[in-house]
Structure formats: structure tokens, C-alpha cells
Amino acid sequence: MKLNKLTIAQASQGLKKKEFSCIELTQACLSEIKKIDKDVRAFITVTEEKAISQARKVDDKIAKGDSISELAGIPYAVKDLFCINGVKTTAGSKILENFISPYESTATARLNEQDAVVLGKTNLDEFAMGASTENSGFFSTANPHDLSRVPGGSSGGSSASVSSNECLFALGTDTGGSIRQPASFCGVVGLKPTYGRTSRYGVIAMASSLDTIGHITKNVEDAALVLQSIAGRDDRDSTTANVPLDNYFKDLRKDIRGLRIAVPKNYLSMDGMDLQIKSKVEKAIMAIEELTGEEAKEIELMPPSYALACYYIIMPAEVSSNLARYDGIKYGMSQKENNLIKSYLRTRARGFGDEVKRRIILGTFTLSHGYYDAYYKKAQAVRTLIIQDFKKAFDDVDAILMPTTPSVAFRIGEKIDDPLQMYLEDLFTVPASLAGVPALSVPCGKIGNLPIGLQIIGKWFDEKTVLKIGYNFEISNA
Ligand code: GLN
């Protein structure tokens, strides 16, 4: 077995039993990157030296007989939105093309403490705005299952790198679906934890009330292991909650008998829903009914089109404010002009791509005097209704099941000139984002060679149940 193909749990066992060294494991991933990344194009930066030196440290610890953590020596990739001290951090944007971060994100710092090995930074849609990774300021990434198709986005590089075994897991961010949708397109597992479960510190902001840090793994067991290491209160992000962590890994193996699940009928019967996806997802739901011993409850949630409209008002409003800091003065690209306003304008005109500009303009408009009440305030009211809708649904069920996306991976170039079509990609993922609840995408079959994802949505801070359902489904489906 090639070492880069191992899961975290398998690799960790192998390292502890000294079946192979951490250098060998790291080299296996680096060679795979050298071999296939010219086609997949998942990485913007490969941090080979850093990886080798971290791997050496782990081998030394093992040789000395020190006890090591579950993630020690595990090679992983990071969406290029996370700051890593001393490493180029671009956010997929020309405006940060040469930006070297002077500090470290909490998520990568926590993985460092565990001695995980960072292989490099992965491609994304510029500032995480998109669903195909084609909005990257640098290049597009391909779907490892079919190189003519997109990997999804915006964490497309992270999902493609896990799916093609260039690494063992990858960090991503999910604002409106950017972990779940690419995980679904690439046939891997993607977890968006509860908003407030993981720290956003050191992760470049898109829309702060929605941005959630999570990860992409080869299976659910690994998703539990990574969550255990990165989650929890962080004084540097005041929106992280003081809710105790569960023992995610241990809890996985408990059976799910008696758990109550629900299916939103109105989602599955939507126009534009691919019928083959519908039937695969229904099959997955039946398999989970077998495991719980209970029939899934049919519910009606607020139409996802309301969530989509609400998301595309709130998110650009926050984007317009968060991206005001890129002015060519403090850091990043700088176009010198003889007056300050001209310099701001030139820098932003040159540095940002079309999609980013579109959202800054939309967001500035909806926040402006005279339109604020009609758009922004109304969207906030709708967001509250969506939260109440989930609360009501969770009164008598433990989890809600639905497809992650209405279609499978589309062709590179197919939707790039039609922003509205691209936004429709987020139909099934934005409701959980607006509500802030945890959601997991697990592979549940294929159409041809293109993977499909089942989305499991849980109550606030109940990642434990979401992972347990995902794990039991995965092993029953294996
Ligand atoms: N596709 C969505 C968007 O373009 C989601 C992005 C994200 O989650 N970062 O906004």
C-alpha cells in the first residue's frame, strides 16, 4: 500500500508501531504532489522544507520513545486562506500574491502542537467566493475523478488534494458550503462544525458571521480526529463558544439505534434536482433508517431559495466591509499614484477579480442609506426565521438528511460566465450556514464516475451525533 493513501488512523498506527517513518510518509505525499499536481493543480505553495523538518522532529520523538498524539506526523494541506507564520498566504487573490504572513492561525497552531506535518497551501476561489475554484486569481483546480470537471469550491484545492491522496487531510473554510460542496464533488468527507466551535483567528475573513473553519478527510473517523484537535474556545476569537467538546472519536462506534432523523420533502422534490442524485440519497436514507430502526420523519423546511436569497444579501454586505482593508497601504499589492484615493482605486481595480468586485459592489449597495432597511435588515429578519425553522425541526428529531448539492461536478468553464447558475450550487448548503448548525457531507454513491454527497445536519454543537450517523452509514455502505 502506498503510504500517501492511508487514512489518519491507519498512518498513526503505522508510525507508532514503527512500520514506517514519518519521513517516509511525508515523502510519499510529496512525491505524489510532484507526480500528479501538474494535472490536478491543487497546491498554490508546497512547503517541502518545513514538512521535512517537522517530520524529522516526529521521527526523533518516536525514536526516543516519547508519547505522540493521534495527529503526530500526519501530513496535511491547508486552504490558502489560513495564515501560517513565514509562509505565503494569498487567499487566492492577486492582491495578496506576495503576502508572507507574520503570524499563525489558531487551527494550524493547534495542529502544530500535535506535531502534524504541513505540506502546503491549496488553491481556492478568490477570498473563498465561488463554488468551482475557477475564481482563483491564479489557476483552476481539476476534479481528480474527471480532470475536465471542477472540484467544487471554494475549498476545491483542499478537497482535490485529499481525494487524490496528495495528503491525508486538509483544512478548509465553509461560509455557504465551501467545505461540503467540494467534498461532495470529490468523493471525500467534509465537516462544517457549528459556528463558534472552531476558531477563525488567523483565517482571512470573507463574511464573519458565517465563516466556519473545518476540514476534509478520507473518512468520518478521521473527521472526528481532526475536530478533536482543532475545536474549542479560543480567547483570540470572541465568537468561539465555551461549550465542552465531546469525545468525538470514541463516540463514533456507539450504535445509532433509536436516533430520530428527518428528511425535508420539499428539498428533494425541487425543480432542478437531479433525479439520479435524488434516488441515491433516498437509498442512503433508507440505509440509515435500517440502522436507527426508526422511519425518517418527513418534514417541510422553509424553501431553500429563501435561504439562498438571504445569504446573497448578508454575505456580500459583510464581504464589502471585510475587504475594505485591502487598500494598498498596509500590506499586499500596492499601486503607487500621486494621490491617496487614486492609489486605493488602482490597487483594488488591479488586485481584485470580477467576482470579488461584484460582491463588494452588491454589498456596498445593500448597506447604503435608503436600501439598508429594504435589503440588509429584511435579510437579517429572514435569517432569524431560518434559525427558528431549524429549532422547530430539531424539537423532535436529532438530525436532518438531504443531498449536499443538487447536481454532480460540472465541467470547467460551464458556469463561470453565469454567476446566478454558480450561486444555485449553494442551494442545499446555505440553510445550515445561516443557522450556524453543524453539517457533514459523506459520499453516498456515484453517477458514472462522479461522486454524490449525503448531507447530515445536526443541532447546534452536536457534531457528535452528526459524526456518529456519518460513521455508521459509511461502514454499512462499505
Ligand atoms: N459558493 C458559496 C459562495 O460563493 C460559498 C462560499 C464559501 O462557503 N466560502 O459564496
Short mmCIF file of C-alpha atoms and ligand atoms in Angstrom, two decimals:
data_model
loop_
_atom_site.label_atom_id
_atom_site.label_comp_id
_atom_site.label_asym_id
_atom_site.label_seq_id
_atom_site.Cartn_x
_atom_site.Cartn_y
_atom_site.Cartn_z
CA MET A 1 0.00 0.00 0.00
CA LYS A 2 1.27 3.43 -0.87
CA LEU A 3 1.69 5.40 2.35
CA ASN A 4 0.01 8.54 0.97
CA LYS A 5 -3.18 6.51 0.53
CA LEU A 6 -3.53 5.76 4.24
CA THR A 7 -6.15 7.35 6.44
CA ILE A 8 -5.04 9.31 9.51
CA ALA A 9 -5.97 6.47 11.86
CA GLN A 10 -4.03 3.91 9.78
CA ALA A 11 -0.97 6.14 9.39
CA SER A 12 -0.89 6.96 13.07
CA GLN A 13 -0.94 3.25 13.95
CA GLY A 14 1.85 2.56 11.45
CA LEU A 15 4.02 5.35 12.86
CA LYS A 16 3.51 4.19 16.44
CA LYS A 17 4.31 0.60 15.53
CA LYS A 18 7.38 1.81 13.60
CA GLU A 19 6.19 0.13 10.40
CA PHE A 20 7.44 3.20 8.54
CA SER A 21 8.95 6.54 9.48
CA CYS A 22 7.34 9.93 9.35
CA ILE A 23 9.91 10.99 6.74
CA GLU A 24 8.80 8.09 4.54
CA LEU A 25 5.14 9.02 4.96
CA THR A 26 5.83 12.69 4.23
CA GLN A 27 7.99 11.82 1.21
CA ALA A 28 5.21 9.61 -0.17
CA CYS A 29 2.88 12.62 -0.16
CA LEU A 30 5.50 15.00 -1.56
CA SER A 31 6.27 12.58 -4.41
CA GLU A 32 2.59 12.20 -5.20
CA ILE A 33 2.30 16.00 -5.36
CA LYS A 34 5.29 16.11 -7.72
CA LYS A 35 3.78 13.38 -9.84
CA ILE A 36 0.18 14.48 -10.22
CA ASP A 37 -0.20 18.10 -9.19
CA LYS A 38 0.71 19.37 -12.64
CA ASP A 39 -2.67 17.90 -13.68
CA VAL A 40 -4.77 18.32 -10.52
CA ARG A 41 -3.29 21.72 -9.59
CA ALA A 42 -4.46 21.61 -6.00
CA PHE A 43 -1.49 23.46 -4.48
CA ILE A 44 -0.50 27.12 -4.68
CA THR A 45 2.53 26.61 -2.43
CA VAL A 46 4.31 23.43 -1.34
CA THR A 47 6.25 23.82 1.92
CA GLU A 48 8.60 20.92 1.36
CA GLU A 49 11.42 22.01 3.68
CA LYS A 50 9.07 22.81 6.53
CA ALA A 51 7.37 19.43 6.06
CA ILE A 52 10.66 17.51 6.11
CA SER A 53 11.89 19.31 9.21
CA GLN A 54 8.58 18.71 11.04
CA ALA A 55 8.69 15.04 10.00
CA ARG A 56 12.23 14.68 11.34
CA LYS A 57 11.13 16.05 14.68
CA VAL A 58 8.39 13.44 14.89
CA ASP A 59 10.78 10.62 13.97
CA ASP A 60 13.12 11.81 16.74
CA LYS A 61 10.30 11.74 19.27
CA ILE A 62 9.29 8.23 18.21
CA ALA A 63 12.92 7.05 18.37
CA LYS A 64 13.22 8.45 21.90
CA GLY A 65 10.05 6.62 22.91
CA ASP A 66 8.13 9.85 23.68
CA SER A 67 4.36 9.52 23.60
CA ILE A 68 2.90 11.13 20.50
CA SER A 69 -0.55 12.43 19.67
CA GLU A 70 -3.05 10.93 17.21
CA LEU A 71 -2.15 13.52 14.58
CA ALA A 72 1.61 13.48 15.14
CA GLY A 73 3.44 13.02 11.87
CA ILE A 74 0.29 13.20 9.74
CA PRO A 75 0.87 15.18 6.52
CA TYR A 76 -1.91 17.64 5.69
CA ALA A 77 -2.73 20.53 3.37
CA VAL A 78 -4.20 23.94 4.25
CA LYS A 79 -6.56 26.13 2.22
CA ASP A 80 -4.56 29.22 1.34
CA LEU A 81 -6.85 31.36 3.49
CA PHE A 82 -5.18 30.29 6.75
CA CYS A 83 -2.17 32.27 7.89
CA ILE A 84 0.95 30.23 8.56
CA ASN A 85 3.81 32.18 10.09
CA GLY A 86 6.51 32.90 7.50
CA VAL A 87 4.59 31.26 4.65
CA LYS A 88 2.97 32.95 1.65
CA THR A 89 -0.77 33.37 2.23
CA THR A 90 -2.63 34.56 -0.86
CA ALA A 91 -6.38 33.96 -0.29
CA GLY A 92 -6.29 33.02 -4.00
CA SER A 93 -6.03 36.72 -4.81
CA LYS A 94 -3.56 38.79 -6.82
CA ILE A 95 -3.90 41.47 -4.15
CA LEU A 96 -2.10 39.17 -1.67
CA GLU A 97 0.11 37.43 -4.24
CA ASN A 98 3.33 38.09 -2.31
CA PHE A 99 1.99 38.37 1.21
CA ILE A 100 4.04 36.46 3.79
CA SER A 101 2.05 36.02 6.96
CA PRO A 102 3.72 37.30 10.15
CA TYR A 103 1.55 35.13 12.39
CA GLU A 104 -0.19 31.78 12.69
CA SER A 105 -3.88 30.82 12.66
CA THR A 106 -5.23 29.05 15.74
CA ALA A 107 -6.22 25.96 13.71
CA THR A 108 -2.71 25.45 12.28
CA ALA A 109 -1.12 26.36 15.63
CA ARG A 110 -3.17 23.64 17.32
CA LEU A 111 -2.15 21.13 14.63
CA ASN A 112 1.48 22.21 15.15
CA GLU A 113 1.19 21.48 18.84
CA GLN A 114 0.06 17.99 17.88
CA ASP A 115 3.09 17.67 15.54
CA ALA A 116 1.04 17.31 12.35
CA VAL A 117 3.10 17.93 9.21
CA VAL A 118 2.07 20.76 6.90
CA LEU A 119 2.69 20.06 3.19
CA GLY A 120 1.49 23.33 1.70
CA LYS A 121 -1.29 25.73 0.83
CA THR A 122 -4.15 24.82 -1.51
CA ASN A 123 -5.98 26.68 -4.23
CA LEU A 124 -9.38 28.33 -3.68
CA ASP A 125 -11.79 30.76 -5.23
CA GLU A 126 -10.51 34.27 -4.54
CA PHE A 127 -11.24 35.12 -0.88
CA ALA A 128 -13.39 31.93 -0.82
CA MET A 129 -16.01 33.42 -3.15
CA GLY A 130 -17.20 30.74 -5.52
CA ALA A 131 -18.22 27.12 -5.97
CA SER A 132 -15.73 25.83 -8.54
CA THR A 133 -12.23 27.16 -7.67
CA GLU A 134 -12.29 28.82 -11.11
CA ASN A 135 -12.42 32.23 -9.39
CA SER A 136 -8.87 31.72 -8.13
CA GLY A 137 -6.65 34.65 -9.13
CA PHE A 138 -4.02 32.13 -10.27
CA PHE A 139 -5.36 28.97 -11.94
CA SER A 140 -8.21 26.45 -11.82
CA THR A 141 -8.00 23.12 -10.00
CA ALA A 142 -9.29 19.90 -11.60
CA ASN A 143 -11.53 17.23 -10.11
CA PRO A 144 -9.40 14.08 -9.57
CA HIS A 145 -12.37 11.92 -10.67
CA ASP A 146 -12.53 13.67 -14.06
CA LEU A 147 -9.89 16.25 -14.91
CA SER A 148 -12.24 18.11 -17.26
CA ARG A 149 -14.54 18.93 -14.33
CA VAL A 150 -14.36 21.32 -11.38
CA PRO A 151 -13.54 20.05 -7.88
CA GLY A 152 -16.18 22.40 -6.42
CA GLY A 153 -15.28 25.33 -4.26
CA SER A 154 -14.19 27.34 -2.65
CA SER A 155 -12.09 24.72 -0.81
CA GLY A 156 -11.52 22.97 -4.16
CA GLY A 157 -7.76 22.63 -3.76
CA SER A 158 -8.15 21.09 -0.30
CA SER A 159 -10.79 18.60 -1.47
CA ALA A 160 -8.86 17.65 -4.61
CA SER A 161 -5.66 17.15 -2.60
CA VAL A 162 -7.37 14.73 -0.19
CA SER A 163 -9.28 12.95 -2.94
CA SER A 164 -6.11 12.38 -4.99
CA ASN A 165 -4.10 11.20 -1.95
CA GLU A 166 -1.60 14.05 -2.10
CA CYS A 167 -2.16 14.41 1.65
CA LEU A 168 -4.04 12.65 4.44
CA PHE A 169 -6.40 15.50 5.29
CA ALA A 170 -6.88 19.20 4.60
CA LEU A 171 -8.20 22.28 6.37
CA GLY A 172 -10.91 24.32 4.69
CA THR A 173 -13.46 27.02 5.40
CA ASP A 174 -17.19 26.95 4.87
CA THR A 175 -19.18 30.18 4.66
CA GLY A 176 -22.04 28.95 2.50
CA GLY A 177 -20.95 25.43 1.55
CA SER A 178 -17.26 25.67 0.68
CA ILE A 179 -16.25 22.52 2.56
CA ARG A 180 -19.34 20.39 1.94
CA GLN A 181 -19.87 21.06 -1.77
CA PRO A 182 -16.26 20.34 -2.90
CA ALA A 183 -16.11 17.32 -0.56
CA SER A 184 -19.25 16.02 -2.27
CA PHE A 185 -17.84 16.68 -5.78
CA CYS A 186 -14.53 14.99 -4.94
CA GLY A 187 -15.97 11.95 -3.12
CA VAL A 188 -14.45 12.74 0.28
CA VAL A 189 -15.81 13.65 3.72
CA GLY A 190 -16.29 17.33 4.62
CA LEU A 191 -17.26 18.70 8.04
CA LYS A 192 -18.55 22.19 8.72
CA PRO A 193 -18.72 22.38 12.52
CA THR A 194 -21.15 24.62 14.42
CA TYR A 195 -20.38 28.33 14.05
CA GLY A 196 -18.38 29.06 17.23
CA ARG A 197 -16.96 25.54 17.62
CA THR A 198 -13.68 26.30 15.82
CA SER A 199 -11.60 29.47 15.93
CA ARG A 200 -11.46 31.85 12.97
CA TYR A 201 -8.33 33.54 14.33
CA GLY A 202 -5.72 33.94 11.60
CA VAL A 203 -8.07 32.90 8.81
CA ILE A 204 -8.64 35.64 6.23
CA ALA A 205 -12.24 36.83 6.64
CA MET A 206 -14.93 36.60 3.98
CA ALA A 207 -18.25 37.00 5.84
CA SER A 208 -17.53 36.93 9.57
CA SER A 209 -20.97 35.89 10.85
CA LEU A 210 -20.88 32.81 8.58
CA ASP A 211 -17.20 31.81 8.14
CA THR A 212 -16.59 28.43 9.78
CA ILE A 213 -13.32 26.53 10.00
CA GLY A 214 -13.48 22.82 9.23
CA HIS A 215 -11.80 20.02 7.34
CA ILE A 216 -11.81 17.47 4.58
CA THR A 217 -10.83 13.86 5.25
CA LYS A 218 -10.90 10.43 3.63
CA ASN A 219 -13.42 9.05 6.10
CA VAL A 220 -15.63 10.03 9.04
CA GLU A 221 -13.30 8.54 11.65
CA ASP A 222 -10.59 10.97 10.51
CA ALA A 223 -13.09 13.86 10.57
CA ALA A 224 -13.66 13.12 14.27
CA LEU A 225 -9.91 13.01 14.98
CA VAL A 226 -9.23 16.38 13.34
CA LEU A 227 -12.20 18.06 15.02
CA GLN A 228 -10.93 16.90 18.41
CA SER A 229 -7.63 18.67 17.76
CA ILE A 230 -8.75 21.97 16.30
CA ALA A 231 -12.04 22.69 18.10
CA GLY A 232 -12.71 24.59 21.30
CA ARG A 233 -12.74 28.04 22.85
CA ASP A 234 -10.02 30.44 21.74
CA ASP A 235 -9.57 33.78 23.51
CA ARG A 236 -8.43 35.27 20.21
CA ASP A 237 -11.82 34.70 18.60
CA SER A 238 -14.58 36.01 20.85
CA THR A 239 -17.23 34.16 18.82
CA THR A 240 -15.87 30.77 19.88
CA ALA A 241 -18.11 29.21 22.49
CA ASN A 242 -17.26 27.73 25.85
CA VAL A 243 -19.22 24.58 25.12
CA PRO A 244 -17.27 21.47 26.21
CA LEU A 245 -16.01 19.18 23.46
CA ASP A 246 -17.32 15.64 23.24
CA ASN A 247 -15.09 12.66 22.71
CA TYR A 248 -15.85 12.52 19.00
CA PHE A 249 -13.65 9.56 18.13
CA LYS A 250 -14.83 7.30 20.93
CA ASP A 251 -18.50 8.17 20.44
CA LEU A 252 -18.43 7.16 16.77
CA ARG A 253 -18.69 3.49 17.49
CA LYS A 254 -21.87 3.72 19.52
CA ASP A 255 -24.80 2.46 17.51
CA ILE A 256 -27.45 4.86 16.33
CA ARG A 257 -30.48 2.79 17.24
CA GLY A 258 -33.39 4.99 18.26
CA LEU A 259 -31.97 8.21 16.81
CA ARG A 260 -34.66 10.22 15.09
CA ILE A 261 -33.96 11.57 11.63
CA ALA A 262 -35.94 13.84 9.32
CA VAL A 263 -35.98 14.49 5.59
CA PRO A 264 -37.22 17.76 4.13
CA LYS A 265 -39.59 16.54 1.41
CA ASN A 266 -39.73 19.91 -0.27
CA TYR A 267 -35.94 19.90 -0.86
CA LEU A 268 -35.92 16.56 -2.62
CA SER A 269 -38.80 17.48 -4.91
CA MET A 270 -37.33 20.81 -6.02
CA ASP A 271 -37.11 21.79 -9.68
CA GLY A 272 -33.60 21.21 -10.98
CA MET A 273 -32.94 18.37 -8.55
CA ASP A 274 -31.01 15.64 -10.41
CA LEU A 275 -33.22 12.53 -10.24
CA GLN A 276 -30.28 10.16 -10.03
CA ILE A 277 -28.93 12.08 -7.03
CA LYS A 278 -32.40 12.01 -5.50
CA SER A 279 -32.62 8.25 -5.81
CA LYS A 280 -29.12 7.65 -4.40
CA VAL A 281 -29.82 9.94 -1.46
CA GLU A 282 -33.14 8.22 -0.81
CA LYS A 283 -31.31 4.89 -0.78
CA ALA A 284 -28.83 6.28 1.74
CA ILE A 285 -31.70 7.50 3.90
CA MET A 286 -33.26 4.02 3.81
CA ALA A 287 -29.94 2.53 4.91
CA ILE A 288 -29.86 4.95 7.84
CA GLU A 289 -33.48 4.07 8.70
CA GLU A 290 -32.33 0.44 8.97
CA LEU A 291 -29.59 1.49 11.37
CA THR A 292 -31.79 3.65 13.58
CA GLY A 293 -34.70 1.25 13.43
CA GLU A 294 -36.99 4.26 13.01
CA GLU A 295 -38.72 5.61 9.95
CA ALA A 296 -37.44 9.02 8.86
CA LYS A 297 -39.90 11.79 9.58
CA GLU A 298 -40.97 13.79 6.53
CA ILE A 299 -40.76 17.48 7.28
CA GLU A 300 -41.11 20.70 5.37
CA LEU A 301 -38.37 23.29 5.89
CA MET A 302 -38.53 26.85 4.66
CA PRO A 303 -37.80 26.73 0.89
CA PRO A 304 -34.03 26.77 0.31
CA SER A 305 -34.49 29.55 -2.25
CA TYR A 306 -35.29 31.89 0.69
CA ALA A 307 -32.02 30.96 2.36
CA LEU A 308 -30.13 31.49 -0.89
CA ALA A 309 -31.60 34.98 -1.39
CA CYS A 310 -30.90 35.85 2.24
CA TYR A 311 -27.31 34.56 2.00
CA TYR A 312 -26.58 36.57 -1.14
CA ILE A 313 -27.52 39.76 0.75
CA ILE A 314 -25.89 39.17 4.13
CA MET A 315 -22.68 37.63 2.78
CA PRO A 316 -21.81 40.44 0.27
CA ALA A 317 -22.61 43.07 2.93
CA GLU A 318 -20.01 41.50 5.23
CA VAL A 319 -17.60 40.98 2.31
CA SER A 320 -17.77 44.67 1.37
CA SER A 321 -16.82 45.63 4.89
CA ASN A 322 -14.15 42.94 5.47
CA LEU A 323 -12.37 43.61 2.17
CA ALA A 324 -12.15 47.37 2.76
CA ARG A 325 -8.80 46.74 4.45
CA TYR A 326 -7.08 45.87 1.14
CA ASP A 327 -6.15 49.37 0.12
CA GLY A 328 -2.54 49.00 -0.99
CA ILE A 329 -1.24 50.79 2.08
CA LYS A 330 -0.89 48.30 4.90
CA TYR A 331 0.05 45.12 3.05
CA GLY A 332 -0.38 43.29 -0.24
CA MET A 333 -0.31 44.75 -3.73
CA SER A 334 0.24 48.49 -3.90
CA GLN A 335 -0.22 50.68 -6.96
CA LYS A 336 1.57 53.97 -6.31
CA GLU A 337 -0.21 57.11 -7.54
CA ASN A 338 0.25 60.76 -6.79
CA ASN A 339 -2.84 60.88 -4.60
CA LEU A 340 -4.18 58.53 -2.00
CA ILE A 341 -7.66 57.94 -3.44
CA LYS A 342 -6.21 57.15 -6.85
CA SER A 343 -3.81 54.72 -5.26
CA TYR A 344 -6.63 52.93 -3.39
CA LEU A 345 -8.70 52.71 -6.55
CA ARG A 346 -5.93 51.45 -8.81
CA THR A 347 -4.79 48.86 -6.26
CA ARG A 348 -8.30 47.49 -5.80
CA ALA A 349 -9.13 47.63 -9.51
CA ARG A 350 -6.00 45.63 -10.35
CA GLY A 351 -5.82 43.38 -7.31
CA PHE A 352 -9.39 42.03 -7.12
CA GLY A 353 -11.02 39.71 -9.66
CA ASP A 354 -14.51 40.15 -11.14
CA GLU A 355 -16.44 38.03 -8.63
CA VAL A 356 -14.90 39.81 -5.65
CA LYS A 357 -15.70 43.19 -7.20
CA ARG A 358 -19.27 42.10 -7.94
CA ARG A 359 -19.81 41.19 -4.28
CA ILE A 360 -18.19 44.34 -2.93
CA ILE A 361 -20.48 46.41 -5.16
CA LEU A 362 -23.60 44.41 -4.20
CA GLY A 363 -22.74 44.57 -0.52
CA THR A 364 -21.99 48.27 -0.55
CA PHE A 365 -25.31 48.86 -2.28
CA THR A 366 -27.41 46.87 0.21
CA LEU A 367 -25.77 48.63 3.14
CA SER A 368 -26.23 52.12 1.73
CA HIS A 369 -28.66 54.69 3.07
CA GLY A 370 -32.15 54.14 1.73
CA TYR A 371 -31.58 50.46 0.84
CA TYR A 372 -30.39 49.15 4.20
CA ASP A 373 -33.91 48.53 5.54
CA ALA A 374 -35.22 47.07 2.30
CA TYR A 375 -32.38 44.58 1.86
CA TYR A 376 -29.96 44.11 4.74
CA LYS A 377 -32.44 44.45 7.59
CA LYS A 378 -35.00 42.28 5.85
CA ALA A 379 -32.39 39.60 5.14
CA GLN A 380 -31.43 39.59 8.84
CA ALA A 381 -35.10 39.06 9.72
CA VAL A 382 -35.29 36.14 7.27
CA ARG A 383 -32.12 34.70 8.82
CA THR A 384 -33.87 34.69 12.21
CA LEU A 385 -36.83 32.84 10.66
CA ILE A 386 -34.44 30.24 9.22
CA ILE A 387 -32.88 29.72 12.65
CA GLN A 388 -36.36 29.30 14.16
CA ASP A 389 -37.29 26.88 11.39
CA PHE A 390 -34.33 24.64 12.29
CA LYS A 391 -35.07 24.98 16.02
CA LYS A 392 -38.61 23.81 15.44
CA ALA A 393 -37.48 20.89 13.28
CA PHE A 394 -34.97 19.83 15.94
CA ASP A 395 -37.66 19.80 18.63
CA ASP A 396 -38.37 16.20 17.80
CA VAL A 397 -35.56 14.94 15.60
CA ASP A 398 -31.80 14.51 16.11
CA ALA A 399 -30.62 15.09 12.55
CA ILE A 400 -31.83 16.21 9.14
CA LEU A 401 -30.71 14.42 5.97
CA MET A 402 -30.60 15.84 2.44
CA PRO A 403 -28.34 15.93 -0.61
CA THR A 404 -25.26 18.15 -0.33
CA THR A 405 -25.73 19.51 -3.85
CA PRO A 406 -28.49 19.41 -6.49
CA SER A 407 -26.06 18.21 -9.21
CA VAL A 408 -22.69 16.46 -9.60
CA ALA A 409 -19.38 18.13 -10.56
CA PHE A 410 -19.85 20.26 -13.69
CA ARG A 411 -17.38 20.94 -16.48
CA ILE A 412 -14.64 23.54 -16.13
CA GLY A 413 -15.96 26.64 -17.90
CA GLU A 414 -19.61 25.54 -17.83
CA LYS A 415 -20.90 28.06 -15.27
CA ILE A 416 -18.15 30.61 -14.98
CA ASP A 417 -19.90 33.22 -17.12
CA ASP A 418 -23.21 32.83 -15.35
CA PRO A 419 -22.92 33.93 -11.70
CA LEU A 420 -26.54 33.08 -10.92
CA GLN A 421 -26.07 29.46 -12.02
CA MET A 422 -22.97 29.34 -9.85
CA TYR A 423 -24.89 30.72 -6.85
CA LEU A 424 -27.53 27.99 -7.28
CA GLU A 425 -24.80 25.48 -6.40
CA ASP A 426 -25.22 26.64 -2.79
CA LEU A 427 -28.94 25.88 -2.59
CA PHE A 428 -28.69 22.98 -0.14
CA THR A 429 -25.69 24.20 1.83
CA VAL A 430 -26.59 27.81 2.79
CA PRO A 431 -29.52 26.98 5.10
CA ALA A 432 -27.20 25.28 7.64
CA SER A 433 -24.69 28.13 7.23
CA LEU A 434 -27.23 30.83 8.05
CA ALA A 435 -28.48 28.83 11.05
CA GLY A 436 -24.92 28.07 12.19
CA VAL A 437 -25.63 24.36 12.72
CA PRO A 438 -23.05 21.60 12.06
CA ALA A 439 -23.23 19.68 8.78
CA LEU A 440 -21.29 16.79 7.34
CA SER A 441 -21.05 15.64 3.72
CA VAL A 442 -20.42 11.91 3.29
CA PRO A 443 -20.08 10.11 -0.07
CA CYS A 444 -23.20 8.09 -0.91
CA GLY A 445 -22.60 6.74 -4.38
CA LYS A 446 -21.73 7.91 -7.87
CA ILE A 447 -23.29 8.79 -11.18
CA GLY A 448 -20.85 7.31 -13.69
CA ASN A 449 -17.56 8.16 -12.02
CA LEU A 450 -18.83 11.36 -10.38
CA PRO A 451 -19.40 11.23 -6.62
CA ILE A 452 -22.56 12.28 -4.76
CA GLY A 453 -22.73 13.58 -1.19
CA LEU A 454 -25.26 12.97 1.56
CA GLN A 455 -25.57 15.92 3.94
CA ILE A 456 -26.20 15.24 7.62
CA ILE A 457 -27.23 18.33 9.59
CA GLY A 458 -27.33 18.35 13.39
CA LYS A 459 -28.27 20.55 16.33
CA TRP A 460 -26.01 23.37 17.48
CA PHE A 461 -22.81 21.91 18.97
CA ASP A 462 -23.99 18.36 18.36
CA GLU A 463 -21.19 17.35 15.99
CA LYS A 464 -21.07 14.09 17.95
CA THR A 465 -24.43 12.90 16.56
CA VAL A 466 -23.68 14.07 13.04
CA LEU A 467 -20.37 12.18 13.02
CA LYS A 468 -21.91 9.08 14.60
CA ILE A 469 -24.60 8.88 11.91
CA GLY A 470 -22.00 9.51 9.20
CA TYR A 471 -19.69 6.82 10.57
CA ASN A 472 -22.40 4.18 10.93
CA PHE A 473 -23.65 4.93 7.40
CA GLU A 474 -20.13 4.80 5.99
CA ILE A 475 -19.28 1.41 7.46
CA SER A 476 -22.65 -0.07 6.48
CA ASN A 477 -22.13 1.25 2.97
CA ALA A 478 -18.54 0.00 2.62
N1 GLN B 1 -20.28 29.10 -3.02
C1 GLN B 1 -20.56 29.99 -1.94
C2 GLN B 1 -20.19 31.39 -2.32
O1 GLN B 1 -19.73 31.60 -3.38
C3 GLN B 1 -19.89 29.53 -0.68
C4 GLN B 1 -18.55 30.10 -0.45
C5 GLN B 1 -17.95 29.66 0.85
O2 GLN B 1 -18.52 28.90 1.59
N2 GLN B 1 -16.80 30.22 1.12
O3 GLN B 1 -20.36 32.30 -1.57
#
